[in-house]
PDB file of C-alpha atoms in Angstrom:
ATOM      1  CA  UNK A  85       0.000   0.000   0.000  1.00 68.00           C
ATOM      2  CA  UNK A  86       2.357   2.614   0.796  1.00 70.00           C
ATOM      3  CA  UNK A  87       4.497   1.951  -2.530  1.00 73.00           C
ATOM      4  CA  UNK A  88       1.083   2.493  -4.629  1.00 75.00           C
ATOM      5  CA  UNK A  89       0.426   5.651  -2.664  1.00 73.00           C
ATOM      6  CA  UNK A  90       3.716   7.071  -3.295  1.00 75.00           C
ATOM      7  CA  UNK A  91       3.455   6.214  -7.100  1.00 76.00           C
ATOM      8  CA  UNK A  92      -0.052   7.604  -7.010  1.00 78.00           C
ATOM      9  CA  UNK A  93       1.318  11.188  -5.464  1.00 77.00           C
ATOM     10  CA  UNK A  94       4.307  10.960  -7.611  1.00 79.00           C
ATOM     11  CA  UNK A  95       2.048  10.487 -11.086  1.00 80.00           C
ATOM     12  CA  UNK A  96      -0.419  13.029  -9.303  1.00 77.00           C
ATOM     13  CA  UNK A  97      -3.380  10.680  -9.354  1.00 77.00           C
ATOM     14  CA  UNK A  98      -4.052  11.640  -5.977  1.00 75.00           C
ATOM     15  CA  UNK A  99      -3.411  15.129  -3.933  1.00 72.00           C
ATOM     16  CA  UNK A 100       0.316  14.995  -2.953  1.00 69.00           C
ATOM     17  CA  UNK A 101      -0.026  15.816   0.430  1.00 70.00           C
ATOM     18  CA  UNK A 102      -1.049  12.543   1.674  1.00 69.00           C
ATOM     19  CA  UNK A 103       0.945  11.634   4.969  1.00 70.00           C
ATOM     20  CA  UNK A 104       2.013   7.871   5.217  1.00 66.00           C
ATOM     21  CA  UNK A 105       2.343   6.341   8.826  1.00 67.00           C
ATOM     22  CA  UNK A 106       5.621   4.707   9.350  1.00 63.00           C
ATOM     23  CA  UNK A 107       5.899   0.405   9.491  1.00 55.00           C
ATOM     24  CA  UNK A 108       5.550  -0.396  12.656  1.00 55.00           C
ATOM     25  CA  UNK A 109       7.728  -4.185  12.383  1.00 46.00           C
ATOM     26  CA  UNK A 110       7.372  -5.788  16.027  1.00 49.00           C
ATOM     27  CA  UNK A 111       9.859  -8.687  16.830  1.00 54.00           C
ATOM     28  CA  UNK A 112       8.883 -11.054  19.370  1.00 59.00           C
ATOM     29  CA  UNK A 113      12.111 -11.703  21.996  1.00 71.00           C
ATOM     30  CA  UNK A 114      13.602 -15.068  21.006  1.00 74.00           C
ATOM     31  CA  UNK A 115      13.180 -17.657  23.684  1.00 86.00           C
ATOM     32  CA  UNK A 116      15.486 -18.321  26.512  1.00 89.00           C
ATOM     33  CA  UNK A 117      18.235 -21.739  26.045  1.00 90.00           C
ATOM     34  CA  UNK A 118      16.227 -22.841  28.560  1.00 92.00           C
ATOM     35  CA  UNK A 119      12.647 -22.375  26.965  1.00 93.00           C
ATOM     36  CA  UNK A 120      13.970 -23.800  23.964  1.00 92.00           C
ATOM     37  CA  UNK A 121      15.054 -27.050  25.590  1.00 93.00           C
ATOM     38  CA  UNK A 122      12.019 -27.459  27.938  1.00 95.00           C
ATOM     39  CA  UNK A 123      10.252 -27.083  24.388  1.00 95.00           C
ATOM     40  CA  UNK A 124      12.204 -29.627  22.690  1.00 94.00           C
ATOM     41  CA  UNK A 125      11.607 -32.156  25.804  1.00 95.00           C
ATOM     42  CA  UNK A 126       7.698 -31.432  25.247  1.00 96.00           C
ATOM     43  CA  UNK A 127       7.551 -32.418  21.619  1.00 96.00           C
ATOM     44  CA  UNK A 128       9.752 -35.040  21.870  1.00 95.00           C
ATOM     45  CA  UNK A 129       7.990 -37.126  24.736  1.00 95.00           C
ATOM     46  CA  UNK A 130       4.213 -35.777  24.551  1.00 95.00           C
ATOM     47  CA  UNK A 131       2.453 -38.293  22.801  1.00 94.00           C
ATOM     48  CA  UNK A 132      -0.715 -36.489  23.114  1.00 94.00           C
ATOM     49  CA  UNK A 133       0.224 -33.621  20.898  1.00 95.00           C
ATOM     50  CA  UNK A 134      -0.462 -34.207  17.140  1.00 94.00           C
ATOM     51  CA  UNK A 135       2.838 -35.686  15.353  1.00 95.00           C
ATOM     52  CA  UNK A 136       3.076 -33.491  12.704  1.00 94.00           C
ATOM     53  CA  UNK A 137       3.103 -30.274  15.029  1.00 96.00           C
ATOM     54  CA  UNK A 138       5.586 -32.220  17.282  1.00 97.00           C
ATOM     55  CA  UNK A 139       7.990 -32.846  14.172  1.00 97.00           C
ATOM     56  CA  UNK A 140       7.443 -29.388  12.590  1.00 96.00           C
ATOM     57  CA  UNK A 141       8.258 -27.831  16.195  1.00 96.00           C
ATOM     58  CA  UNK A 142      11.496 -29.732  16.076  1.00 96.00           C
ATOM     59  CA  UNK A 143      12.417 -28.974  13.166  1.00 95.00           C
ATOM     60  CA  UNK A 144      12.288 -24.994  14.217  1.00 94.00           C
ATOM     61  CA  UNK A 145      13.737 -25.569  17.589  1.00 94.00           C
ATOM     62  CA  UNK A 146      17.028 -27.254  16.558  1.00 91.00           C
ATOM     63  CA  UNK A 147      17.518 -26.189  12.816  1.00 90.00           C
ATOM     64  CA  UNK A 148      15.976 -22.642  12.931  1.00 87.00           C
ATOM     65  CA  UNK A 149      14.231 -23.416  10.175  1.00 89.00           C
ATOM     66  CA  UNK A 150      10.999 -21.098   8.696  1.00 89.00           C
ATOM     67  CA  UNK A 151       7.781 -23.067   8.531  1.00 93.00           C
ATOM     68  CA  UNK A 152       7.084 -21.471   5.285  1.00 91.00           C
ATOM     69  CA  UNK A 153      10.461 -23.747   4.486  1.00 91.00           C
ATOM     70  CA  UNK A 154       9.820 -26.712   6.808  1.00 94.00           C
ATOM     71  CA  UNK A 155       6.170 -27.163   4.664  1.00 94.00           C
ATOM     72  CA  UNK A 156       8.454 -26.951   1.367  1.00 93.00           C
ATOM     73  CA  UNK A 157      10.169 -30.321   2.846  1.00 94.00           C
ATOM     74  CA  UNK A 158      10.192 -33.300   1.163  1.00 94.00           C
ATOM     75  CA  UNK A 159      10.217 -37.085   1.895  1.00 94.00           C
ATOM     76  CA  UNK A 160      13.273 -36.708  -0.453  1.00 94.00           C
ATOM     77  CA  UNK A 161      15.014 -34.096   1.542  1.00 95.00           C
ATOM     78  CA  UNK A 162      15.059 -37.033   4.503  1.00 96.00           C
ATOM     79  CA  UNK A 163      18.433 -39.152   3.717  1.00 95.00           C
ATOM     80  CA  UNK A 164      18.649 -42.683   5.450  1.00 92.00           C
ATOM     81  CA  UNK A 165      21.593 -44.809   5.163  1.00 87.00           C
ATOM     82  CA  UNK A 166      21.792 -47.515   7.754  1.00 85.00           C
ATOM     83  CA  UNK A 167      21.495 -46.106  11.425  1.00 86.00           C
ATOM     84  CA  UNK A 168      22.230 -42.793   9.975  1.00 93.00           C
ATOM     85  CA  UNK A 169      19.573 -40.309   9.395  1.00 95.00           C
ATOM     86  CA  UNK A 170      20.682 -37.218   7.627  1.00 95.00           C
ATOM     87  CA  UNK A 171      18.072 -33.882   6.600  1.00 94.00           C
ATOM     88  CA  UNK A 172      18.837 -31.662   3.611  1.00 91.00           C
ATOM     89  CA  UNK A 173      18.104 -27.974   4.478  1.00 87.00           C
ATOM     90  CA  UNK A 174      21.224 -26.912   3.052  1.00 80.00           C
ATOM     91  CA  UNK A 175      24.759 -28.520   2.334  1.00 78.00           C
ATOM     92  CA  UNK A 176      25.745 -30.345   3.547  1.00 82.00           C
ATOM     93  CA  UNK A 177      22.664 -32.222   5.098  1.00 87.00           C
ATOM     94  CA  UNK A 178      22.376 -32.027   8.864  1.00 88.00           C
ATOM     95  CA  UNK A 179      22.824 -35.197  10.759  1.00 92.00           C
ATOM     96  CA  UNK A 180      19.518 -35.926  12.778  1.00 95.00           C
ATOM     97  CA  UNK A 181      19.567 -37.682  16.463  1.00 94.00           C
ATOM     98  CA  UNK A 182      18.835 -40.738  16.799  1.00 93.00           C
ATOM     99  CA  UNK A 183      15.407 -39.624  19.037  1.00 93.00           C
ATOM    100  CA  UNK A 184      14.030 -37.001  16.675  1.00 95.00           C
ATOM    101  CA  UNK A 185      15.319 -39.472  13.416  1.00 96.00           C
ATOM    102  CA  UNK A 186      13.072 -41.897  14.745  1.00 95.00           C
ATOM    103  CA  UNK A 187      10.137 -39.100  15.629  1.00 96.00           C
ATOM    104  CA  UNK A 188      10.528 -38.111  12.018  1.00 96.00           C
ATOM    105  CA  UNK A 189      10.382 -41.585  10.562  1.00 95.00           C
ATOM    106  CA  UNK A 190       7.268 -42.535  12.136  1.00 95.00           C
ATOM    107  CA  UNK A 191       5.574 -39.140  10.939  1.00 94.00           C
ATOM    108  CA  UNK A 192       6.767 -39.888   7.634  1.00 93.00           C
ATOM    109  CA  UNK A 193       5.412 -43.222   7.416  1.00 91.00           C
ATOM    110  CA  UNK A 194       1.801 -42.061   8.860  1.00 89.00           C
ATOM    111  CA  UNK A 195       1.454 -38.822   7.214  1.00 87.00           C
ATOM    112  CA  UNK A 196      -1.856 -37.105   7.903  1.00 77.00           C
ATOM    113  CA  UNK A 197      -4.019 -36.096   4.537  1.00 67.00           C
ATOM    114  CA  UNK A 198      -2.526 -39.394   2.483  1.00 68.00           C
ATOM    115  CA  UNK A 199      -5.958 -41.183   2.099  1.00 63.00           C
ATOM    116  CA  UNK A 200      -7.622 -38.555  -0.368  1.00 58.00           C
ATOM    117  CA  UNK A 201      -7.813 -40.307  -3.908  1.00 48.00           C
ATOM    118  CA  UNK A 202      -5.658 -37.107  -5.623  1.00 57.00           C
ATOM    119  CA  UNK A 203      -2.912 -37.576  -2.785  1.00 63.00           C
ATOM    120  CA  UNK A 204      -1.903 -41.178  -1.760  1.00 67.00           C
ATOM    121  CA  UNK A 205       1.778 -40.110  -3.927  1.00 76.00           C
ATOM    122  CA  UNK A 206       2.198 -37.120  -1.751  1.00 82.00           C
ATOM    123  CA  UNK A 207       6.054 -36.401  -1.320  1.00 89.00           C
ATOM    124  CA  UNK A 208       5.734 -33.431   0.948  1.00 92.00           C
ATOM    125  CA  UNK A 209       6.747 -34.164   4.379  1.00 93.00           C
ATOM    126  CA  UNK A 210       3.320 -32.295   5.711  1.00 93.00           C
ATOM    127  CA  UNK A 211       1.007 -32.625   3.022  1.00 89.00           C
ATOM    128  CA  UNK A 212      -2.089 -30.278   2.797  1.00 86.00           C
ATOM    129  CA  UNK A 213      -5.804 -31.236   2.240  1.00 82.00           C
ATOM    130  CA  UNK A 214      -4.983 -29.366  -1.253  1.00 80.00           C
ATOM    131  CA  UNK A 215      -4.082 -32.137  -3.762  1.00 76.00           C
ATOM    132  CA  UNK A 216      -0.573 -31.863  -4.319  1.00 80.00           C
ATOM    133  CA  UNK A 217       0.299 -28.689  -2.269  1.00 86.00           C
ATOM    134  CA  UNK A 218       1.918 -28.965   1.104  1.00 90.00           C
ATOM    135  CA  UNK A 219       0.579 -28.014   4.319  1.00 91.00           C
ATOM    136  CA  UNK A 220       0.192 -23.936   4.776  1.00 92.00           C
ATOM    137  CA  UNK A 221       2.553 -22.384   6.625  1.00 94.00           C
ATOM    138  CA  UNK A 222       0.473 -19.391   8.248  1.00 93.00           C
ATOM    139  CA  UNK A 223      -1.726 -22.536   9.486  1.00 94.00           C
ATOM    140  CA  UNK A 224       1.020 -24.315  10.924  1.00 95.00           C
ATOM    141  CA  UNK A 225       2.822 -21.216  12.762  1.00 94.00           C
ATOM    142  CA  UNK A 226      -0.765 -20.898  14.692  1.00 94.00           C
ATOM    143  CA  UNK A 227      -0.816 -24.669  15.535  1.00 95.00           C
ATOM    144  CA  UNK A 228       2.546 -24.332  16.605  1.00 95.00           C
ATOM    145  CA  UNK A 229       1.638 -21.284  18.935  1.00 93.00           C
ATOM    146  CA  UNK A 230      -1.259 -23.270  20.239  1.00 93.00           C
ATOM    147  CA  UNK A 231       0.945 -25.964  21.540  1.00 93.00           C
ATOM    148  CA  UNK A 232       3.729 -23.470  22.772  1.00 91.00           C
ATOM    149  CA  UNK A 233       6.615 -23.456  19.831  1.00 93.00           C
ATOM    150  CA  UNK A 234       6.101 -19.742  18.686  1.00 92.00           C
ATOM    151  CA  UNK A 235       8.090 -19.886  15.284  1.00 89.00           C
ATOM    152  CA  UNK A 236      10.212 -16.389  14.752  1.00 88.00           C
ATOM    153  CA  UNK A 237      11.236 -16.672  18.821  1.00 90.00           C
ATOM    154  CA  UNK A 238      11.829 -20.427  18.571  1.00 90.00           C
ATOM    155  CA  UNK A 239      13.884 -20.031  15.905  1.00 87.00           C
ATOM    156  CA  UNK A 240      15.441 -17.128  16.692  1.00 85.00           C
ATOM    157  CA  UNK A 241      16.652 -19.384  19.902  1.00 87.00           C
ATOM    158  CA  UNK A 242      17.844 -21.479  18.120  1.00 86.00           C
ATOM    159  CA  UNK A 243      19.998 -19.837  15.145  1.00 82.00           C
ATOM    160  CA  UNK A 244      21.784 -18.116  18.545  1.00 83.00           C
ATOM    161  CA  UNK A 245      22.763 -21.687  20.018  1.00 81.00           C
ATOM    162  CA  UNK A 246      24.102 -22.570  16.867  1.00 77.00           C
ATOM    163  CA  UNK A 247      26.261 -19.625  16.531  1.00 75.00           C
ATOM    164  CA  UNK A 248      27.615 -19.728  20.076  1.00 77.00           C
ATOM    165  CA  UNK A 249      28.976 -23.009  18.705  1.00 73.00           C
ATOM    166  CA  UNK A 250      29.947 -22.886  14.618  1.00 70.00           C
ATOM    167  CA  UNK A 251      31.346 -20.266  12.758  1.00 70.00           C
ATOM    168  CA  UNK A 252      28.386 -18.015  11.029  1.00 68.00           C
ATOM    169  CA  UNK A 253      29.250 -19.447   7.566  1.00 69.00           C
ATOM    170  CA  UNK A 254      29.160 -22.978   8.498  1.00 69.00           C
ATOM    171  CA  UNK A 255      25.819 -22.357   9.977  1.00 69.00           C
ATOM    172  CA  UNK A 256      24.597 -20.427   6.887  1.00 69.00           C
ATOM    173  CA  UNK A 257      25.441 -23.400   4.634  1.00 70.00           C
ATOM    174  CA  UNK A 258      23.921 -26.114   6.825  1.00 67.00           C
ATOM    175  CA  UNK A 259      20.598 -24.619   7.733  1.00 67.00           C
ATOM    176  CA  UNK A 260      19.948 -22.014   4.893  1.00 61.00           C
ATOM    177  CA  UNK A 261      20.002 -18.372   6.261  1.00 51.00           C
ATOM    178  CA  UNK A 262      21.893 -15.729   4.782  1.00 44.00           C
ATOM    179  CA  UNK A 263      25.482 -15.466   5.939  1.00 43.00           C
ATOM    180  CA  UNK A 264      24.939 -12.054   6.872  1.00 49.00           C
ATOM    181  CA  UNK A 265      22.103 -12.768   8.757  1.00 56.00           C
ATOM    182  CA  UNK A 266      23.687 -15.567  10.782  1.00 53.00           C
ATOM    183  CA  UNK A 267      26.954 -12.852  11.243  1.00 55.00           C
ATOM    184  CA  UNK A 268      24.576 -10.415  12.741  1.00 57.00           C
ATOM    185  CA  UNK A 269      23.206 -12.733  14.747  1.00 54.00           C
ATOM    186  CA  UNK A 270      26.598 -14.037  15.744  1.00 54.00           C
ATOM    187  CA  UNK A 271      27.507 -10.508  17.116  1.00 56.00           C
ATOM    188  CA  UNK A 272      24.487 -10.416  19.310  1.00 53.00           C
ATOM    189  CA  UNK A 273      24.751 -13.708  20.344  1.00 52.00           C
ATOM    190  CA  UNK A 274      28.467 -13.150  21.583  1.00 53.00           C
ATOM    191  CA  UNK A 275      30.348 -15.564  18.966  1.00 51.00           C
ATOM    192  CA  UNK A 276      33.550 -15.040  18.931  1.00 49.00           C
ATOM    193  CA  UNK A 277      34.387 -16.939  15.428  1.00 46.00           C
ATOM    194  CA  UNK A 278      35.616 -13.661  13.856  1.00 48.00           C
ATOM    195  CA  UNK A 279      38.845 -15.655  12.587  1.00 44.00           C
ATOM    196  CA  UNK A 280      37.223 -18.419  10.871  1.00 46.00           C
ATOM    197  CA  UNK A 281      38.427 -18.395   7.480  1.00 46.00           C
ATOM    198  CA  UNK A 282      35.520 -18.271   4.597  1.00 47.00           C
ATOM    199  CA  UNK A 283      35.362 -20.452   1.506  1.00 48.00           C
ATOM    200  CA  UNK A 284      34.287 -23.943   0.679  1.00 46.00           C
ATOM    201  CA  UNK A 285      33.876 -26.153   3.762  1.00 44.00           C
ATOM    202  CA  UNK A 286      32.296 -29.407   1.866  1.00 45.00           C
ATOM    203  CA  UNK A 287      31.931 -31.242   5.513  1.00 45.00           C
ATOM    204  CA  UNK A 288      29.973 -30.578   8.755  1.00 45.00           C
ATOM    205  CA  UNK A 289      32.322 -30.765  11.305  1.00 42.00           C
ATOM    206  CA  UNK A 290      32.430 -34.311  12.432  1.00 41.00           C
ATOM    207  CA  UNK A 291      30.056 -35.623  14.772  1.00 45.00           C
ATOM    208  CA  UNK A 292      28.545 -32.413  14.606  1.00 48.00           C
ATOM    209  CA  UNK A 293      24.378 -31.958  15.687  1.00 58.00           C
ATOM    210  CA  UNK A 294      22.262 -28.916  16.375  1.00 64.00           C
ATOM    211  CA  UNK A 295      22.881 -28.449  20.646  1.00 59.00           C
ATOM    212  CA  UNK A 296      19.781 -29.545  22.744  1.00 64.00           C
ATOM    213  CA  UNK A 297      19.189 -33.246  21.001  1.00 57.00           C
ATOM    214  CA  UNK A 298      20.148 -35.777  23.720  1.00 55.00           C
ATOM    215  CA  UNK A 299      17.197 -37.999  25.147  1.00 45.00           C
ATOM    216  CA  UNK A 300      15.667 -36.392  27.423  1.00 43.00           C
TER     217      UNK A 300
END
């Protein structure tokens, strides 16, 4: 709206003395490490919460992912190789623990909205009642709410952790945000990884998991 008015008073379609209010953008305080984990140790052991919210609110706790990216996952992006569970959100793919690789697997394999005729072939990790089209995210963040994994602050939690502990542009590759994003982040998180030395870094470093996945 406000770029149309400005065009509008600029082409004179409208009086030019129109005042525009400024954007107002509101960021909810990311959680506490200690909210996060409590979190994690909800969805991972509350079998009374739906499993797709519980694997979604995983997903945002330990990878800071987006939903409007987790709902873009597919079966595809979920690599198996023996005991060894690995999930592509960037490169390379992030190992998963064995507790939340085995939460995952046993969403996968009972997927809700799989028995309508047009969907039974559904590769999206969280299908939607749409044929073919994955769950919606704006749907999903107020699920997620409901059960008490806000998205942006859960994430936000979460991206911090992860920079405490891995240079910015290892982080960046793995789980997908912009490198300057995860650098600014990095300076208000207090990382201290100013030396690391950019460039191509094919591996993970070994052994390496998001913080915060242990049984619990």
């Amino acid at each position: 709206m406000r770029a149309f008015l400005n065009w509008a008073m600029q082409s004179r379609h409208c009086r030019r003395s129109l005042s525009i209010p400024a954007m107002k953008v509101s960021r909810r305080t990311a959680l506490s490490e200690d909210e996060r984990l409590d979190a994690l140790g909800r969805l991972l052991t509350d079998t009374e919460m739906p499993m797709r919210l519980r694997v979604a609110g995983v997903i945002v706790l330990l990878y800071a992912q987006p939903v409007s990216c987790i709902v873009r996952l597919t079966v595809d992006d979920v690599i198996r190789g023996g005991d060894t569970v690995l999930l592509r959100l960037g490169e390379p793919a992030s190992p998963v623990p064995a507790p939340v690789a085995a939460l995952l697997l046993e969403h996968i394999a009972n997927r809700d909205n799989m028995t309508a005729a047009t969907n039974p072939a559904s590769r999206w990790v969280f299908p939607g009642r749409r044929a073919g089209q994955p769950a919606r995210p704006d749907h999903l963040c107020v699920l997620l709410n409901e059960v008490g994994v806000p998205s942006a602050a859960g994430r936000g939690a979460a991206i911090r952790q992860q920079l405490l502990e891995l240079p910015a542009p290892v982080v960046a590759d793995a789980l997908g945000p912009q490198a300057k994003t995860t650098t600014r982040l990095r300076n208000e998180a207090g990382g201290t990884w100013s030396r690391y030395a950019l460039g191509d870094h094919a591996t993970s470093p070994g052994g390496w998991v998001p913080r915060g996945t242990g049984d619990r």
